[in-house]
């Protein structure tokens, strides 16, 4: 870690702090991933007991993937990724179809594009409408 930090222009005194941050972040990601898998397995077990349960599960997974794609798109704008980057292209493909019309309607506030926020909350509203229509 110290060697990578020095190559990036950092000081050797900061290496333990970066190592600690990497371990903490990795641990949080691991715990979150295990909890996510546990919840998905429980949802599949519950959904398999009825026909509408499987449809509900598919709707929830679809909207969850769209939310993750929106979040990834925001992160890509922070780190300099674009729609043609091999790491971020999937998020642009999944979200551009509903963000482009929103950008035509919703003006930016200075340099801030709030269409992603509107899309995020709109997905939540649309998901609740669809799940209520199923039940």
PDB file of C-alpha atoms in Angstrom:
ATOM      1  CA  UNK A   1       0.000   0.000   0.000  1.00  0.00           C
ATOM      2  CA  UNK A   2       2.844   2.353   0.848  1.00  0.00           C
ATOM      3  CA  UNK A   3       4.505   1.827  -2.524  1.00  0.00           C
ATOM      4  CA  UNK A   4       1.270   2.593  -4.414  1.00  0.00           C
ATOM      5  CA  UNK A   5       0.691   5.662  -2.276  1.00  0.00           C
ATOM      6  CA  UNK A   6       4.208   6.954  -2.932  1.00  0.00           C
ATOM      7  CA  UNK A   7       3.814   6.435  -6.679  1.00  0.00           C
ATOM      8  CA  UNK A   8       0.626   8.482  -6.558  1.00  0.00           C
ATOM      9  CA  UNK A   9       2.474  11.336  -4.857  1.00  0.00           C
ATOM     10  CA  UNK A  10       1.441  10.682  -1.244  1.00  0.00           C
ATOM     11  CA  UNK A  11       3.547  10.557   1.884  1.00  0.00           C
ATOM     12  CA  UNK A  12       4.609   7.338   3.624  1.00  0.00           C
ATOM     13  CA  UNK A  13       2.984   8.560   6.845  1.00  0.00           C
ATOM     14  CA  UNK A  14      -0.471   8.324   5.261  1.00  0.00           C
ATOM     15  CA  UNK A  15      -0.103   4.649   4.219  1.00  0.00           C
ATOM     16  CA  UNK A  16      -1.475   3.157   7.484  1.00  0.00           C
ATOM     17  CA  UNK A  17      -4.543   5.368   7.287  1.00  0.00           C
ATOM     18  CA  UNK A  18      -5.223   4.369   3.695  1.00  0.00           C
ATOM     19  CA  UNK A  19      -4.744   0.711   4.628  1.00  0.00           C
ATOM     20  CA  UNK A  20      -7.189   1.089   7.505  1.00  0.00           C
ATOM     21  CA  UNK A  21      -9.715   2.783   5.225  1.00  0.00           C
ATOM     22  CA  UNK A  22      -9.359  -0.027   2.650  1.00  0.00           C
ATOM     23  CA  UNK A  23      -9.870  -2.724   5.290  1.00  0.00           C
ATOM     24  CA  UNK A  24     -12.899  -0.965   6.815  1.00  0.00           C
ATOM     25  CA  UNK A  25     -14.476  -0.330   3.410  1.00  0.00           C
ATOM     26  CA  UNK A  26     -13.803  -3.910   2.313  1.00  0.00           C
ATOM     27  CA  UNK A  27     -15.350  -5.241   5.532  1.00  0.00           C
ATOM     28  CA  UNK A  28     -18.438  -3.079   5.117  1.00  0.00           C
ATOM     29  CA  UNK A  29     -18.835  -4.223   1.514  1.00  0.00           C
ATOM     30  CA  UNK A  30     -18.459  -7.860   2.559  1.00  0.00           C
ATOM     31  CA  UNK A  31     -21.038  -7.556   5.339  1.00  0.00           C
ATOM     32  CA  UNK A  32     -23.446  -5.694   3.059  1.00  0.00           C
ATOM     33  CA  UNK A  33     -23.031  -8.309   0.337  1.00  0.00           C
ATOM     34  CA  UNK A  34     -23.734 -11.174   2.736  1.00  0.00           C
ATOM     35  CA  UNK A  35     -26.829  -9.406   4.095  1.00  0.00           C
ATOM     36  CA  UNK A  36     -28.013  -8.720   0.548  1.00  0.00           C
ATOM     37  CA  UNK A  37     -27.655 -12.388  -0.413  1.00  0.00           C
ATOM     38  CA  UNK A  38     -29.446 -13.486   2.750  1.00  0.00           C
ATOM     39  CA  UNK A  39     -32.351 -11.131   2.040  1.00  0.00           C
ATOM     40  CA  UNK A  40     -32.593 -12.268  -1.574  1.00  0.00           C
ATOM     41  CA  UNK A  41     -32.688 -15.923  -0.572  1.00  0.00           C
ATOM     42  CA  UNK A  42     -35.424 -15.183   1.971  1.00  0.00           C
ATOM     43  CA  UNK A  43     -37.410 -13.248  -0.637  1.00  0.00           C
ATOM     44  CA  UNK A  44     -37.083 -16.101  -3.144  1.00  0.00           C
ATOM     45  CA  UNK A  45     -38.263 -18.632  -0.554  1.00  0.00           C
ATOM     46  CA  UNK A  46     -41.267 -16.468   0.282  1.00  0.00           C
ATOM     47  CA  UNK A  47     -42.041 -15.690  -3.366  1.00  0.00           C
ATOM     48  CA  UNK A  48     -41.924 -19.317  -4.453  1.00  0.00           C
ATOM     49  CA  UNK A  49     -45.017 -20.068  -2.386  1.00  0.00           C
ATOM     50  CA  UNK A  50     -47.344 -18.155  -4.726  1.00  0.00           C
ATOM     51  CA  UNK A  51     -47.526 -17.150  -8.385  1.00  0.00           C
ATOM     52  CA  UNK A  52     -47.848 -13.434  -7.678  1.00  0.00           C
ATOM     53  CA  UNK A  53     -44.874 -13.660  -5.328  1.00  0.00           C
ATOM     54  CA  UNK A  54     -42.557 -14.492  -8.205  1.00  0.00           C
ATOM     55  CA  UNK A  55     -43.944 -11.596 -10.223  1.00  0.00           C
ATOM     56  CA  UNK A  56     -43.414  -9.278  -7.248  1.00  0.00           C
ATOM     57  CA  UNK A  57     -39.854 -10.520  -6.905  1.00  0.00           C
ATOM     58  CA  UNK A  58     -39.164  -9.833 -10.587  1.00  0.00           C
ATOM     59  CA  UNK A  59     -40.588  -6.310 -10.263  1.00  0.00           C
ATOM     60  CA  UNK A  60     -38.495  -5.598  -7.146  1.00  0.00           C
ATOM     61  CA  UNK A  61     -35.328  -6.923  -8.792  1.00  0.00           C
ATOM     62  CA  UNK A  62     -35.939  -4.863 -11.921  1.00  0.00           C
ATOM     63  CA  UNK A  63     -36.353  -1.634 -10.011  1.00  0.00           C
ATOM     64  CA  UNK A  64     -33.394  -2.440  -7.762  1.00  0.00           C
ATOM     65  CA  UNK A  65     -31.162  -2.922 -10.801  1.00  0.00           C
ATOM     66  CA  UNK A  66     -32.346   0.404 -12.223  1.00  0.00           C
ATOM     67  CA  UNK A  67     -31.577   2.157  -8.921  1.00  0.00           C
ATOM     68  CA  UNK A  68     -28.095   0.624  -8.797  1.00  0.00           C
ATOM     69  CA  UNK A  69     -27.523   1.766 -12.385  1.00  0.00           C
ATOM     70  CA  UNK A  70     -28.568   5.320 -11.453  1.00  0.00           C
ATOM     71  CA  UNK A  71     -26.197   5.285  -8.490  1.00  0.00           C
ATOM     72  CA  UNK A  72     -23.374   3.921 -10.663  1.00  0.00           C
ATOM     73  CA  UNK A  73     -24.035   6.645 -13.200  1.00  0.00           C
ATOM     74  CA  UNK A  74     -23.710   9.326 -10.518  1.00  0.00           C
ATOM     75  CA  UNK A  75     -20.477   7.782  -9.250  1.00  0.00           C
ATOM     76  CA  UNK A  76     -19.136   7.614 -12.813  1.00  0.00           C
ATOM     77  CA  UNK A  77     -19.737  11.341 -13.216  1.00  0.00           C
ATOM     78  CA  UNK A  78     -17.685  11.963 -10.066  1.00  0.00           C
ATOM     79  CA  UNK A  79     -14.706   9.835 -11.106  1.00  0.00           C
ATOM     80  CA  UNK A  80     -14.651  10.873 -14.749  1.00  0.00           C
ATOM     81  CA  UNK A  81     -16.299   7.860 -16.347  1.00  0.00           C
ATOM     82  CA  UNK A  82     -18.410   8.346 -19.426  1.00  0.00           C
ATOM     83  CA  UNK A  83     -20.949   6.540 -21.556  1.00  0.00           C
ATOM     84  CA  UNK A  84     -18.200   4.976 -23.662  1.00  0.00           C
ATOM     85  CA  UNK A  85     -16.139   3.619 -20.767  1.00  0.00           C
ATOM     86  CA  UNK A  86     -16.193  -0.163 -20.550  1.00  0.00           C
ATOM     87  CA  UNK A  87     -16.722   0.030 -16.773  1.00  0.00           C
ATOM     88  CA  UNK A  88     -19.698   2.398 -16.802  1.00  0.00           C
ATOM     89  CA  UNK A  89     -21.400   1.742 -20.162  1.00  0.00           C
ATOM     90  CA  UNK A  90     -23.940  -0.643 -18.621  1.00  0.00           C
ATOM     91  CA  UNK A  91     -25.310   2.085 -16.335  1.00  0.00           C
ATOM     92  CA  UNK A  92     -25.796   4.482 -19.235  1.00  0.00           C
ATOM     93  CA  UNK A  93     -27.517   1.803 -21.331  1.00  0.00           C
ATOM     94  CA  UNK A  94     -29.933   0.963 -18.511  1.00  0.00           C
ATOM     95  CA  UNK A  95     -30.801   4.547 -17.550  1.00  0.00           C
ATOM     96  CA  UNK A  96     -30.560   6.787 -20.596  1.00  0.00           C
ATOM     97  CA  UNK A  97     -33.982   5.792 -21.938  1.00  0.00           C
ATOM     98  CA  UNK A  98     -35.759   7.443 -19.006  1.00  0.00           C
ATOM     99  CA  UNK A  99     -33.234  10.152 -18.105  1.00  0.00           C
ATOM    100  CA  UNK A 100     -33.134  11.791 -21.559  1.00  0.00           C
ATOM    101  CA  UNK A 101     -36.832  12.802 -21.557  1.00  0.00           C
ATOM    102  CA  UNK A 102     -36.511  14.055 -17.978  1.00  0.00           C
ATOM    103  CA  UNK A 103     -33.579  16.292 -18.930  1.00  0.00           C
ATOM    104  CA  UNK A 104     -35.721  17.898 -21.631  1.00  0.00           C
ATOM    105  CA  UNK A 105     -38.391  18.787 -19.061  1.00  0.00           C
ATOM    106  CA  UNK A 106     -36.411  19.493 -15.867  1.00  0.00           C
ATOM    107  CA  UNK A 107     -33.961  22.409 -15.985  1.00  0.00           C
ATOM    108  CA  UNK A 108     -30.578  22.198 -14.289  1.00  0.00           C
ATOM    109  CA  UNK A 109     -29.923  24.183 -11.133  1.00  0.00           C
ATOM    110  CA  UNK A 110     -26.622  25.861 -11.896  1.00  0.00           C
ATOM    111  CA  UNK A 111     -24.284  22.978 -12.658  1.00  0.00           C
ATOM    112  CA  UNK A 112     -26.422  20.409 -10.837  1.00  0.00           C
ATOM    113  CA  UNK A 113     -28.572  18.057 -12.887  1.00  0.00           C
ATOM    114  CA  UNK A 114     -31.492  17.019 -10.668  1.00  0.00           C
ATOM    115  CA  UNK A 115     -33.055  14.725 -13.255  1.00  0.00           C
ATOM    116  CA  UNK A 116     -31.287  11.761 -11.596  1.00  0.00           C
ATOM    117  CA  UNK A 117     -32.947  12.591  -8.257  1.00  0.00           C
ATOM    118  CA  UNK A 118     -36.337  12.935  -9.913  1.00  0.00           C
ATOM    119  CA  UNK A 119     -35.774   9.626 -11.713  1.00  0.00           C
ATOM    120  CA  UNK A 120     -34.774   7.897  -8.459  1.00  0.00           C
ATOM    121  CA  UNK A 121     -37.906   9.032  -6.634  1.00  0.00           C
ATOM    122  CA  UNK A 122     -40.011   8.423  -9.734  1.00  0.00           C
ATOM    123  CA  UNK A 123     -38.791   4.824  -9.852  1.00  0.00           C
ATOM    124  CA  UNK A 124     -39.865   4.396  -6.236  1.00  0.00           C
ATOM    125  CA  UNK A 125     -43.331   5.764  -6.964  1.00  0.00           C
ATOM    126  CA  UNK A 126     -43.681   3.646 -10.106  1.00  0.00           C
ATOM    127  CA  UNK A 127     -42.567   0.531  -8.233  1.00  0.00           C
ATOM    128  CA  UNK A 128     -45.152   1.087  -5.487  1.00  0.00           C
ATOM    129  CA  UNK A 129     -47.900   1.654  -8.074  1.00  0.00           C
ATOM    130  CA  UNK A 130     -46.988  -1.559  -9.911  1.00  0.00           C
ATOM    131  CA  UNK A 131     -46.726  -3.654  -6.730  1.00  0.00           C
ATOM    132  CA  UNK A 132     -50.114  -2.380  -5.523  1.00  0.00           C
ATOM    133  CA  UNK A 133     -51.639  -3.187  -8.907  1.00  0.00           C
ATOM    134  CA  UNK A 134     -50.283  -6.743  -8.680  1.00  0.00           C
ATOM    135  CA  UNK A 135     -51.806  -7.294  -5.243  1.00  0.00           C
TER     136      UNK A 135
END
